[in-house]
Short mmCIF file of C-alpha atoms in Angstrom, two decimals:
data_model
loop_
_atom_site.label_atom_id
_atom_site.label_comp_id
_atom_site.label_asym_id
_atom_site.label_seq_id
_atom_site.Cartn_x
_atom_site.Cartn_y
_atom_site.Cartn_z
CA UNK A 1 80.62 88.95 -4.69
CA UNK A 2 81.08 88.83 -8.28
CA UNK A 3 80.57 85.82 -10.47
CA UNK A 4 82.49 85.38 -13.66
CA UNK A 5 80.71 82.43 -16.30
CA UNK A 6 83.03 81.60 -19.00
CA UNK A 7 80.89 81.04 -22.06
CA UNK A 8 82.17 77.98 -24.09
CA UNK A 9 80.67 79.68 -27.14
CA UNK A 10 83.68 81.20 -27.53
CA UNK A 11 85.61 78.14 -26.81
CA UNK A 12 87.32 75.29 -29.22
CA UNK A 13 84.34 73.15 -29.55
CA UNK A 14 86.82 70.35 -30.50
CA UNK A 15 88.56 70.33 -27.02
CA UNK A 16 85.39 71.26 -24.86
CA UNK A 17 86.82 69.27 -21.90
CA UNK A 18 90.19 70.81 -22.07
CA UNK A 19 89.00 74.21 -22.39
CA UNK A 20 86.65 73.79 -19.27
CA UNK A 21 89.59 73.04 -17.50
CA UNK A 22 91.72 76.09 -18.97
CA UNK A 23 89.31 78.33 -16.80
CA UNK A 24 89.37 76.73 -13.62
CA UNK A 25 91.34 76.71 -10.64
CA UNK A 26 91.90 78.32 -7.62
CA UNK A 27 89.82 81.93 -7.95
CA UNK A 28 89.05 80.55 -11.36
CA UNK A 29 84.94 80.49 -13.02
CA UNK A 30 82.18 80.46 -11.39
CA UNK A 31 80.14 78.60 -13.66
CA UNK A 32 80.84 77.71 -16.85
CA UNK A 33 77.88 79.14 -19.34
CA UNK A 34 76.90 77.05 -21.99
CA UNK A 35 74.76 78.64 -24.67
CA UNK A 36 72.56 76.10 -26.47
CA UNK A 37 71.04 77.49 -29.78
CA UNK A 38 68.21 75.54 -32.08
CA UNK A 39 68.19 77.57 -35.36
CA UNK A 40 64.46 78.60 -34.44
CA UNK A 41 64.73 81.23 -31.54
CA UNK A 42 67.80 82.47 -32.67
CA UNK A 43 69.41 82.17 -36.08
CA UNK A 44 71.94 79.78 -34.90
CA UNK A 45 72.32 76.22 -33.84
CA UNK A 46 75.19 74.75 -30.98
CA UNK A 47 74.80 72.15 -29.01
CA UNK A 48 72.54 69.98 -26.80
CA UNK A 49 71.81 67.91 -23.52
CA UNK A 50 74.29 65.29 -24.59
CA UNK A 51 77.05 67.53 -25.03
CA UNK A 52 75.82 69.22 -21.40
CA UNK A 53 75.87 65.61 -20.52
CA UNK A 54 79.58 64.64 -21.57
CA UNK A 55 80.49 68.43 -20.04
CA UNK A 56 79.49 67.60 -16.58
CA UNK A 57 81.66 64.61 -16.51
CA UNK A 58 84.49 66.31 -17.68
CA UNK A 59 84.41 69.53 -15.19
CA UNK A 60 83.71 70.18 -11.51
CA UNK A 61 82.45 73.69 -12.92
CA UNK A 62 78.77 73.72 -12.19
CA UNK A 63 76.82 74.25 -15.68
CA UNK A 64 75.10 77.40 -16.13
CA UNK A 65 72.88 76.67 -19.11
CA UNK A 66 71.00 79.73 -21.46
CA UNK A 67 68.26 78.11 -23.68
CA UNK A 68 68.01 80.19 -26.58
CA UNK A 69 65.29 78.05 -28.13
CA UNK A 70 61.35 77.34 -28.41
CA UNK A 71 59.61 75.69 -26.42
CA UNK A 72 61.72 75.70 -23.20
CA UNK A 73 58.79 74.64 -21.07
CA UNK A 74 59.21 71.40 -22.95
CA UNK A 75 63.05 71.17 -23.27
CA UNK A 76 64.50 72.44 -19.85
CA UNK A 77 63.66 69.86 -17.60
CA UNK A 78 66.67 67.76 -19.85
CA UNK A 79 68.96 70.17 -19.47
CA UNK A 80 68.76 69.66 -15.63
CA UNK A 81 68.86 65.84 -16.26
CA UNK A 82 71.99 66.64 -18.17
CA UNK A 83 73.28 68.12 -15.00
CA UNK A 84 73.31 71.76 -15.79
CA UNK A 85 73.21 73.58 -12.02
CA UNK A 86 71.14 76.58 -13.48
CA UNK A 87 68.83 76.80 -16.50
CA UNK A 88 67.55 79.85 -18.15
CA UNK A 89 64.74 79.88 -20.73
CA UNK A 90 63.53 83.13 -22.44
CA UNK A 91 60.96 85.22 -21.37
CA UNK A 92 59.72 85.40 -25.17
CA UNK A 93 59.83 81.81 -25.51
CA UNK A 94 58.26 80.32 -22.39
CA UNK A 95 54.31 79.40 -22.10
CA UNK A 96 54.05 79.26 -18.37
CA UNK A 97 57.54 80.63 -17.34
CA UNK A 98 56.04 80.06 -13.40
CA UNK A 99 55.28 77.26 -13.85
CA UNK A 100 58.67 76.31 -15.68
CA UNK A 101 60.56 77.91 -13.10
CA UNK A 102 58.83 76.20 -10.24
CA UNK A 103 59.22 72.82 -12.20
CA UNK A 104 63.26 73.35 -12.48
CA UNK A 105 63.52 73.94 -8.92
CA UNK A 106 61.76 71.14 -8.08
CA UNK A 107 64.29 68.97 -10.10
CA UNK A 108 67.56 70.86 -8.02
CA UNK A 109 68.45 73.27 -10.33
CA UNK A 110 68.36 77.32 -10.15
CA UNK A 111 65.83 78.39 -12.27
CA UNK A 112 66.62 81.90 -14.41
CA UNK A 113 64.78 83.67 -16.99
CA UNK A 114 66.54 85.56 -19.93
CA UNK A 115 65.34 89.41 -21.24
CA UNK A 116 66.18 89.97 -25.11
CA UNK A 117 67.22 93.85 -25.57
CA UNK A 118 63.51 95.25 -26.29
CA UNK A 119 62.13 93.00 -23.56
CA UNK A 120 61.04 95.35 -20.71
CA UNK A 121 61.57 94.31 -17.06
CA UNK A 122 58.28 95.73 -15.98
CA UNK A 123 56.08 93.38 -16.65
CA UNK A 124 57.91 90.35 -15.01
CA UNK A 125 58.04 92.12 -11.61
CA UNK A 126 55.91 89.68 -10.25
CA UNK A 127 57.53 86.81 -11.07
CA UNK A 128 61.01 87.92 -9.74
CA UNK A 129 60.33 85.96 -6.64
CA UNK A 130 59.82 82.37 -8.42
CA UNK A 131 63.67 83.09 -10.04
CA UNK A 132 66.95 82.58 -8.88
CA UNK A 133 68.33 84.37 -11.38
CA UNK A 134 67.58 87.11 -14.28
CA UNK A 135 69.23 87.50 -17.25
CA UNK A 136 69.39 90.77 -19.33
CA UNK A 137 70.88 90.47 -22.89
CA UNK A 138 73.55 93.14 -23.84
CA UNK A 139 73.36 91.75 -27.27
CA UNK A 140 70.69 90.37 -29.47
CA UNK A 141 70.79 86.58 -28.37
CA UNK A 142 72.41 84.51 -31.04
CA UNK A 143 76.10 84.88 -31.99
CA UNK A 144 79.23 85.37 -30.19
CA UNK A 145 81.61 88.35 -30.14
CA UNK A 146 78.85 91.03 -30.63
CA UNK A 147 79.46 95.09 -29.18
CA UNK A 148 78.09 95.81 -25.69
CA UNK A 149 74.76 97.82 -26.12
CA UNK A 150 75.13 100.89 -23.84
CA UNK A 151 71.21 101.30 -24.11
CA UNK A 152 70.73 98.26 -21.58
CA UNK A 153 72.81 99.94 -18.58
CA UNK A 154 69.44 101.79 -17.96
CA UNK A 155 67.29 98.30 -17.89
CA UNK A 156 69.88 96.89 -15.55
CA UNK A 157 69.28 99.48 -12.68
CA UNK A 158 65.75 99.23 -13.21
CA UNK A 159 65.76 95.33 -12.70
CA UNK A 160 68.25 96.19 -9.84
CA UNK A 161 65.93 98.45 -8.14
CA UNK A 162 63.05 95.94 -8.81
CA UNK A 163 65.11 93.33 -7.04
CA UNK A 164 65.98 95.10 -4.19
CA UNK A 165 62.27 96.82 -3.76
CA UNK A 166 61.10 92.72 -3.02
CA UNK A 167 64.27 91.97 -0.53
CA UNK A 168 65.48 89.16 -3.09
CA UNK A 169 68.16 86.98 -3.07
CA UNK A 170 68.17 87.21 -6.88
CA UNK A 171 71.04 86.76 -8.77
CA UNK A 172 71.36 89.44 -12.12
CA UNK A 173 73.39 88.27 -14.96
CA UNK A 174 74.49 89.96 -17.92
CA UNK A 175 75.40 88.49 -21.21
CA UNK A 176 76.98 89.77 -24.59
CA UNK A 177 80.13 92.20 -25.45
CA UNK A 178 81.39 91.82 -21.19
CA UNK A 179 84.77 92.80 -21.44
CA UNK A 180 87.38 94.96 -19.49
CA UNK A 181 85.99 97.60 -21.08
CA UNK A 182 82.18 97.26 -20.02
CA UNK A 183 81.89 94.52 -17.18
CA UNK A 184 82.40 98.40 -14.85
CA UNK A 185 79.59 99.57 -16.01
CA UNK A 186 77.72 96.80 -15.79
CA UNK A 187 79.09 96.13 -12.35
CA UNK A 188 78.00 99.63 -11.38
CA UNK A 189 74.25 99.72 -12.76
CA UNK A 190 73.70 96.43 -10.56
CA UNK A 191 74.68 93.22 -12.11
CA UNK A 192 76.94 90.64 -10.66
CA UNK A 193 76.64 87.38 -12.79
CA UNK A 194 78.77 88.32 -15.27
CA UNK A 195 79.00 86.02 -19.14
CA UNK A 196 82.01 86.91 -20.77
CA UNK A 197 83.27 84.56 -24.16
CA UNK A 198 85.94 86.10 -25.88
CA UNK A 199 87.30 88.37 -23.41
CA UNK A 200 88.31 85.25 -21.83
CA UNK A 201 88.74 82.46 -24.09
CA UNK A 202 90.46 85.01 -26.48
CA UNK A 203 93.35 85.78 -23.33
CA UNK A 204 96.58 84.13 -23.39
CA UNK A 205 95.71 82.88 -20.02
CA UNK A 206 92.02 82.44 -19.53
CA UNK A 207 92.04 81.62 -15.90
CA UNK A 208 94.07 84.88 -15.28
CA UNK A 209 91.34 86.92 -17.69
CA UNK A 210 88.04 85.04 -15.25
CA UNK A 211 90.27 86.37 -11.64
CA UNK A 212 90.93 89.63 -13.49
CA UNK A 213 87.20 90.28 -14.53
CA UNK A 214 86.27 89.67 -11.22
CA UNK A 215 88.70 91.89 -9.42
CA UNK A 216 87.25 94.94 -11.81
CA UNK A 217 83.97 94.40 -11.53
CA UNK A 218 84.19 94.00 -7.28
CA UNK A 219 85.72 97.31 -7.47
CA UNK A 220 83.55 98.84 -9.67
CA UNK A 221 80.45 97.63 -7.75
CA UNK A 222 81.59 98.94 -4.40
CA UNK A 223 82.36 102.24 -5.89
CA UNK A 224 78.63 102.33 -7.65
CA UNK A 225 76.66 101.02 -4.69
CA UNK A 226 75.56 104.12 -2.96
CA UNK A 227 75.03 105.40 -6.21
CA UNK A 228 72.74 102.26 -7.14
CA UNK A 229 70.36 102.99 -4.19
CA UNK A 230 70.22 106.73 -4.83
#
């Protein structure tokens, strides 16, 4: 089944709670996917564990939370603490990204690891199994409202293919430019943990955008499923 995360980056930061609530609901988000930036990894600075803190209390959304900053292997564990249900650290930025993973598990969390664009798959085939969850950028991490980068369809059937070589139960998310015009083919190369800001928060009726997304991409994936095992 399809998974639709509503990414508060594209949200009113002034009405966080409100807007949390604008995309929930019967059929409504998954998880709501908070992107938190610190001006070093990424040329951009959000928000932080006490704003993931004050979010918990005000949604029953569970938290899926993308650290986009150094040092994650020293940060995460307070993200979890926070109460985010799933935290993902970058590949790039994590020291011992087994260890990390094994450590957010261990406090009740799903642990996920983020790909930038250039970051190949290959090399993290061994770690798949110590993940709940990978993450392949569509978009250079950073900034909101960016074009869908066609070139990463390829990398997502790979990591598909990797995923289903090992038998895992592992969750693959895509993030940046997911719309109604690319979540198909995203759907259809093997993801289905789909991030999607403004294509949501940018609908009259955000709750109707998250149930729409979903019906397109459950369609799209049963039509590319033979395909994806070809």
């Amino acid at each position: 089944m399809a998974q639709i995360n509503p990414s508060i980056l594209s949200a009113d930061f002034a009405r966080l709670a409100e807007e949390a609530r604008r995309v929930g609901g019967a059929d409504g988000a998954d998880w709501l996917h908070v992107d938190v930036m610190d001006n070093h990894f990424v040329p951009n600075l959000t928000l932080g564990a006490p704003v993931v803190e004050s979010l918990r209390a005000a949604t029953d959304i569970p938290l899926d939370c993308h650290l986009m900053i150094e040092e994650p292997d020293r940060w995460a564990l307070a993200y979890v603490e926070a109460g985010a249900g799933s935290v993902t650290f970058h590949a790039e930025a994590a020291a011992a990204p087994v260890r990390l993973a094994r450590e957010i598990r261990a406090k009740g969390a799903r642990a996920s690891m983020a790909l930038k664009p250039a970051t190949p798959i290959e090399p993290y085939e061994d770690l798949l199994p110590e993940l709940d969850m990978l993450l392949v950028m569509t978009v250079e991490p950073g900034f909101g409202g960016q074009a869908f980068l066609d070139i990463m369809l390829p990398k997502i059937r790979r990591t598909r293919q990797l995923i289903d070589k090992h038998g895992l139960e592992l969750w693959l998310q895509v993030d940046g430019g997911v719309s109604a015009a690319t979540i198909e083919r995203c759907a259809e190369a093997g993801a289905d943990v789909f991030v999607a800001g403004s294509a949501v928060y940018g609908a009259e009726d955000p709750a109707e955008a998250v149930r729409a997304l979903r019906r397109q991409a459950e369609r799209a994936a049963a039509a590319g499923g033979p395909a994806r095992e070809s």
